[in-house]
mmCIF file of C-alpha atoms and ligand atoms in Angstrom:
data_model
loop_
_atom_site.group_PDB
_atom_site.id
_atom_site.type_symbol
_atom_site.label_atom_id
_atom_site.label_comp_id
_atom_site.label_asym_id
_atom_site.label_seq_id
_atom_site.Cartn_x
_atom_site.Cartn_y
_atom_site.Cartn_z
ATOM 1 C CA MET A 159 115.224 148.531 129.899
ATOM 2 C CA ASN A 160 114.227 150.236 133.125
ATOM 3 C CA SER A 161 112.125 153.297 132.263
ATOM 4 C CA LYS A 162 113.682 155.172 135.197
ATOM 5 C CA LEU A 163 116.794 155.258 132.975
ATOM 6 C CA ASP A 164 114.995 156.598 129.920
ATOM 7 C CA PHE A 165 117.013 159.824 130.159
ATOM 8 C CA ILE A 166 119.977 157.648 129.160
ATOM 9 C CA PHE A 167 118.279 155.352 126.649
ATOM 10 C CA ASN A 168 116.625 158.307 124.898
ATOM 11 C CA ARG A 169 119.943 159.987 124.147
ATOM 12 C CA ARG A 170 120.747 159.324 120.526
ATOM 13 C CA SER A 171 123.050 161.119 118.149
ATOM 14 C CA ILE A 172 121.065 163.820 116.369
ATOM 15 C CA ARG A 173 122.410 165.045 113.055
ATOM 16 C CA LYS A 174 119.495 167.144 111.794
ATOM 17 C CA PHE A 175 118.098 170.131 113.667
ATOM 18 C CA THR A 176 115.200 172.541 113.271
ATOM 19 C CA ALA A 177 115.952 176.233 112.733
ATOM 20 C CA LYS A 178 114.825 177.062 116.300
ATOM 21 C CA ALA A 179 117.545 178.814 118.310
ATOM 22 C CA VAL A 180 118.890 177.366 121.552
ATOM 23 C CA SER A 181 118.505 179.858 124.384
ATOM 24 C CA LYS A 182 121.509 181.176 126.268
ATOM 25 C CA LYS A 183 119.815 179.851 129.427
ATOM 26 C CA ASN A 184 119.790 176.331 127.974
ATOM 27 C CA ILE A 185 123.422 176.639 126.875
ATOM 28 C CA THR A 186 124.409 177.706 130.395
ATOM 29 C CA GLU A 187 122.427 174.775 131.837
ATOM 30 C CA LEU A 188 124.342 172.374 129.588
ATOM 31 C CA LEU A 189 127.635 173.824 130.792
ATOM 32 C CA GLU A 190 126.522 173.595 134.423
ATOM 33 C CA ALA A 191 125.827 169.906 133.782
ATOM 34 C CA ALA A 192 129.233 169.530 132.093
ATOM 35 C CA MET A 193 131.017 170.994 135.087
ATOM 36 C CA ALA A 194 129.155 168.660 137.453
ATOM 37 C CA ALA A 195 131.013 165.691 135.949
ATOM 38 C CA PRO A 196 133.516 163.670 137.923
ATOM 39 C CA SER A 197 137.114 164.800 137.490
ATOM 40 C CA ALA A 198 140.329 163.227 138.762
ATOM 41 C CA CYS A 199 141.238 165.101 141.975
ATOM 42 C CA ALA A 200 138.583 167.663 140.944
ATOM 43 C CA LYS A 201 141.108 169.395 138.714
ATOM 44 C CA ASP A 202 138.316 170.274 136.248
ATOM 45 C CA PRO A 203 140.656 170.657 133.249
ATOM 46 C CA TRP A 204 137.718 171.146 130.860
ATOM 47 C CA ARG A 205 137.332 174.365 128.879
ATOM 48 C CA PHE A 206 134.477 175.189 126.498
ATOM 49 C CA ILE A 207 134.086 177.403 123.440
ATOM 50 C CA VAL A 208 130.465 178.154 122.514
ATOM 51 C CA VAL A 209 130.062 178.857 118.801
ATOM 52 C CA ARG A 210 126.856 180.253 117.327
ATOM 53 C CA ASN A 211 128.239 182.359 114.493
ATOM 54 C CA ARG A 212 127.298 180.596 111.231
ATOM 55 C CA GLY A 213 130.543 181.591 109.493
ATOM 56 C CA ASN A 214 132.583 180.176 112.350
ATOM 57 C CA LEU A 215 130.590 176.928 112.330
ATOM 58 C CA GLN A 216 131.115 176.635 108.575
ATOM 59 C CA HIS A 217 134.822 177.088 109.046
ATOM 60 C CA ILE A 218 134.970 174.408 111.754
ATOM 61 C CA VAL A 219 133.202 171.790 109.609
ATOM 62 C CA GLU A 220 135.897 172.125 106.966
ATOM 63 C CA LEU A 221 138.085 170.421 109.572
ATOM 64 C CA LEU A 222 135.505 167.755 110.489
ATOM 65 C CA PRO A 223 134.853 165.407 107.561
ATOM 66 C CA ASN A 224 132.211 163.455 109.513
ATOM 67 C CA GLY A 225 130.536 166.501 111.025
ATOM 68 C CA LYS A 226 129.284 168.534 108.079
ATOM 69 C CA PHE A 227 125.842 168.868 109.702
ATOM 70 C CA LEU A 228 127.385 171.060 112.427
ATOM 71 C CA ALA A 229 127.256 173.876 109.867
ATOM 72 C CA ASP A 230 123.437 173.792 110.131
ATOM 73 C CA ALA A 231 123.248 173.353 113.911
ATOM 74 C CA PRO A 232 122.249 176.345 116.053
ATOM 75 C CA VAL A 233 125.167 175.802 118.440
ATOM 76 C CA GLY A 234 128.534 174.103 118.474
ATOM 77 C CA ILE A 235 130.397 173.522 121.705
ATOM 78 C CA ILE A 236 134.112 172.872 121.367
ATOM 79 C CA VAL A 237 135.321 170.929 124.381
ATOM 80 C CA CYS A 238 138.991 171.489 125.142
ATOM 81 C CA GLY A 239 141.295 170.222 127.837
ATOM 82 C CA ASP A 240 143.847 172.305 129.699
ATOM 83 C CA ILE A 241 146.827 169.967 130.015
ATOM 84 C CA SER A 242 148.447 172.339 132.524
ATOM 85 C CA ALA A 243 145.424 171.896 134.820
ATOM 86 C CA ALA A 244 144.983 168.121 134.437
ATOM 87 C CA HIS A 245 145.750 165.830 137.379
ATOM 88 C CA ALA A 246 149.452 164.878 137.301
ATOM 89 C CA GLY A 247 149.743 166.732 134.004
ATOM 90 C CA SER A 248 148.308 163.562 132.465
ATOM 91 C CA GLU A 249 146.708 163.571 129.021
ATOM 92 C CA SER A 250 144.785 160.435 129.951
ATOM 93 C CA TYR A 251 143.177 162.068 133.012
ATOM 94 C CA MET A 252 142.417 165.169 130.929
ATOM 95 C CA LEU A 253 140.687 163.097 128.250
ATOM 96 C CA GLN A 254 138.735 161.058 130.802
ATOM 97 C CA ASP A 255 137.573 164.186 132.662
ATOM 98 C CA CYS A 256 136.536 165.920 129.449
ATOM 99 C CA SER A 257 134.739 162.821 128.173
ATOM 100 C CA ALA A 258 132.712 162.688 131.391
ATOM 101 C CA ALA A 259 131.806 166.374 130.892
ATOM 102 C CA ILE A 260 130.819 165.721 127.281
ATOM 103 C CA GLU A 261 128.505 162.854 128.212
ATOM 104 C CA ASN A 262 126.890 165.055 130.884
ATOM 105 C CA ILE A 263 126.185 167.668 128.194
ATOM 106 C CA LEU A 264 124.624 165.036 125.942
ATOM 107 C CA LEU A 265 122.380 163.673 128.695
ATOM 108 C CA ALA A 266 121.440 167.129 129.992
ATOM 109 C CA ALA A 267 120.533 168.216 126.484
ATOM 110 C CA ARG A 268 118.174 165.274 126.083
ATOM 111 C CA ALA A 269 116.535 166.103 129.429
ATOM 112 C CA LEU A 270 115.970 169.655 128.147
ATOM 113 C CA GLY A 271 114.404 168.379 124.910
ATOM 114 C CA LEU A 272 117.499 169.193 122.859
ATOM 115 C CA GLY A 273 119.484 166.941 120.542
ATOM 116 C CA THR A 274 123.245 166.580 120.273
ATOM 117 C CA CYS A 275 125.968 164.767 118.420
ATOM 118 C CA TRP A 276 129.507 164.195 119.694
ATOM 119 C CA LEU A 277 132.045 164.971 116.970
ATOM 120 C CA GLY A 278 135.525 163.582 117.300
ATOM 121 C CA VAL A 279 138.532 165.898 117.153
ATOM 122 C CA HIS A 280 141.197 164.279 119.372
ATOM 123 C CA PRO A 281 143.427 162.375 118.511
ATOM 124 C CA ARG A 282 143.346 163.456 114.840
ATOM 125 C CA THR A 283 146.365 165.745 114.628
ATOM 126 C CA GLU A 284 145.114 167.708 111.615
ATOM 127 C CA ARG A 285 141.790 168.462 113.356
ATOM 128 C CA ILE A 286 143.534 169.441 116.599
ATOM 129 C CA ALA A 287 145.935 171.738 114.730
ATOM 130 C CA GLY A 288 143.182 173.280 112.563
ATOM 131 C CA ILE A 289 140.898 174.055 115.496
ATOM 132 C CA ALA A 290 143.772 175.336 117.640
ATOM 133 C CA LYS A 291 144.785 177.684 114.832
ATOM 134 C CA PHE A 292 141.266 178.914 114.079
ATOM 135 C CA PHE A 293 140.478 179.753 117.703
ATOM 136 C CA GLY A 294 143.989 180.948 118.548
ATOM 137 C CA LEU A 295 144.306 178.450 121.400
ATOM 138 C CA PRO A 296 147.259 178.734 123.784
ATOM 139 C CA ASP A 297 149.689 175.777 123.701
ATOM 140 C CA ASN A 298 148.252 174.243 126.896
ATOM 141 C CA ILE A 299 144.691 174.055 125.495
ATOM 142 C CA VAL A 300 143.912 170.891 123.514
ATOM 143 C CA PRO A 301 140.698 170.613 121.478
ATOM 144 C CA ILE A 302 139.118 167.233 122.215
ATOM 145 C CA SER A 303 135.644 167.158 120.669
ATOM 146 C CA ALA A 304 132.925 169.284 119.176
ATOM 147 C CA ILE A 305 129.265 168.886 120.098
ATOM 148 C CA ALA A 306 126.457 169.888 117.750
ATOM 149 C CA VAL A 307 123.453 171.150 119.742
ATOM 150 C CA GLY A 308 119.972 172.030 118.579
ATOM 151 C CA HIS A 309 116.313 171.137 118.594
ATOM 152 C CA PRO A 310 116.040 167.712 116.959
ATOM 153 C CA ASP A 311 114.282 167.424 113.628
ATOM 154 C CA LYS A 312 112.900 164.159 114.978
ATOM 155 C CA MET A 313 113.547 162.147 118.089
ATOM 156 C CA PRO A 314 114.771 158.572 117.460
ATOM 157 C CA GLU A 315 113.568 155.544 119.429
ATOM 158 C CA LYS A 316 115.253 154.787 122.734
ATOM 159 C CA HIS A 317 117.885 152.074 122.615
ATOM 160 C CA THR A 318 120.778 150.307 124.261
ATOM 161 C CA ARG A 319 123.546 148.313 122.635
ATOM 162 C CA PHE A 320 123.667 146.000 125.662
ATOM 163 C CA MET A 321 125.402 142.701 124.925
ATOM 164 C CA ALA A 322 125.729 140.144 127.698
ATOM 165 C CA ASP A 323 128.901 138.831 126.022
ATOM 166 C CA ASN A 324 130.645 142.121 126.832
ATOM 167 C CA VAL A 325 130.175 141.567 130.555
ATOM 168 C CA HIS A 326 132.382 139.352 132.718
ATOM 169 C CA TRP A 327 131.306 138.535 136.238
ATOM 170 C CA GLU A 328 134.005 138.219 138.890
ATOM 171 C CA LYS A 329 136.675 136.866 136.452
ATOM 172 C CA TRP A 330 137.297 137.185 132.678
HETATM 173 C C1 LIG B 416 134.659 159.963 120.415
HETATM 174 C C2 LIG B 416 133.445 160.027 119.523
HETATM 175 C C3 LIG B 416 133.554 160.603 118.279
HETATM 176 C C4 LIG B 416 132.430 160.688 117.448
HETATM 177 N N1 LIG B 416 132.557 161.331 116.239
HETATM 178 C C5 LIG B 416 131.488 161.440 115.434
HETATM 179 C C6 LIG B 416 131.593 162.145 114.192
HETATM 180 O O1 LIG B 416 132.657 162.669 113.839
HETATM 181 N N2 LIG B 416 130.474 162.254 113.425
HETATM 182 C C7 LIG B 416 129.273 161.694 113.794
HETATM 183 O O2 LIG B 416 128.295 161.832 113.038
HETATM 184 N N3 LIG B 416 129.143 161.013 114.978
HETATM 185 C C8 LIG B 416 130.205 160.879 115.794
HETATM 186 N N4 LIG B 416 130.088 160.234 117.005
HETATM 187 C C9 LIG B 416 128.778 159.662 117.405
HETATM 188 C C10 LIG B 416 128.724 158.135 117.166
HETATM 189 O O3 LIG B 416 128.702 157.867 115.787
HETATM 190 C C11 LIG B 416 127.444 157.585 117.852
HETATM 191 O O4 LIG B 416 127.499 157.871 119.223
HETATM 192 C C12 LIG B 416 127.305 156.074 117.654
HETATM 193 O O5 LIG B 416 127.074 155.774 116.305
HETATM 194 C C13 LIG B 416 126.155 155.486 118.489
HETATM 195 O O6 LIG B 416 124.924 156.105 118.176
HETATM 196 P P1 LIG B 416 124.069 156.868 119.290
HETATM 197 O O7 LIG B 416 124.871 158.061 119.758
HETATM 198 O O8 LIG B 416 122.795 157.305 118.586
HETATM 199 O O9 LIG B 416 123.804 155.922 120.413
HETATM 200 C C14 LIG B 416 131.177 160.140 117.854
HETATM 201 C C15 LIG B 416 131.086 159.563 119.128
HETATM 202 C C16 LIG B 416 132.197 159.505 119.959
HETATM 203 C C17 LIG B 416 132.062 158.918 121.349
#
């Protein structure tokens, strides 16, 4: 692993956070990184809801069976897509654009000494409906993922899941 890429290899899913708050400056920096992601025809269909209220976080985790630890995270970021803004009105482009923004948040967080975990919402219809209802989302706004953000309780070892068998050179 090339150490110049450590900012990638050091990103691991963090599911336990210290009680230390995440500054508004850091949150804004994460969102600046998100909105620097590539986007089909630069339509930027991503929308973000920043959640710090403990009661709201507790409500959200009732909808996320594999994300209970978000209730104890200092910040949750709900990443949504605006289907009316997506290139060609395409759900696929919207999801790809938002996924690129999410990964930028995860990598930026690691560079700032923060930890994150990506929590799946889309395509689970019950999670989409529950989050849309709780936040009162307009019909064109689709919740895609939640991200838990905080100061990591401990930083895991860097890694890659590189497998040469997954790579095909020139032809399959
Ligand atoms: C679309 C998506 C949904 C995910 N949903 C969850 C989730 O609900 N709960 C969770 O703990 N981790 C979730 N993860 C994180 C993965 O479990 C994690 O990335 C994977 O195990 C690899 O570990 P690493 O992130 O430390 O490299 C999700 C990741 C992706 C990309």
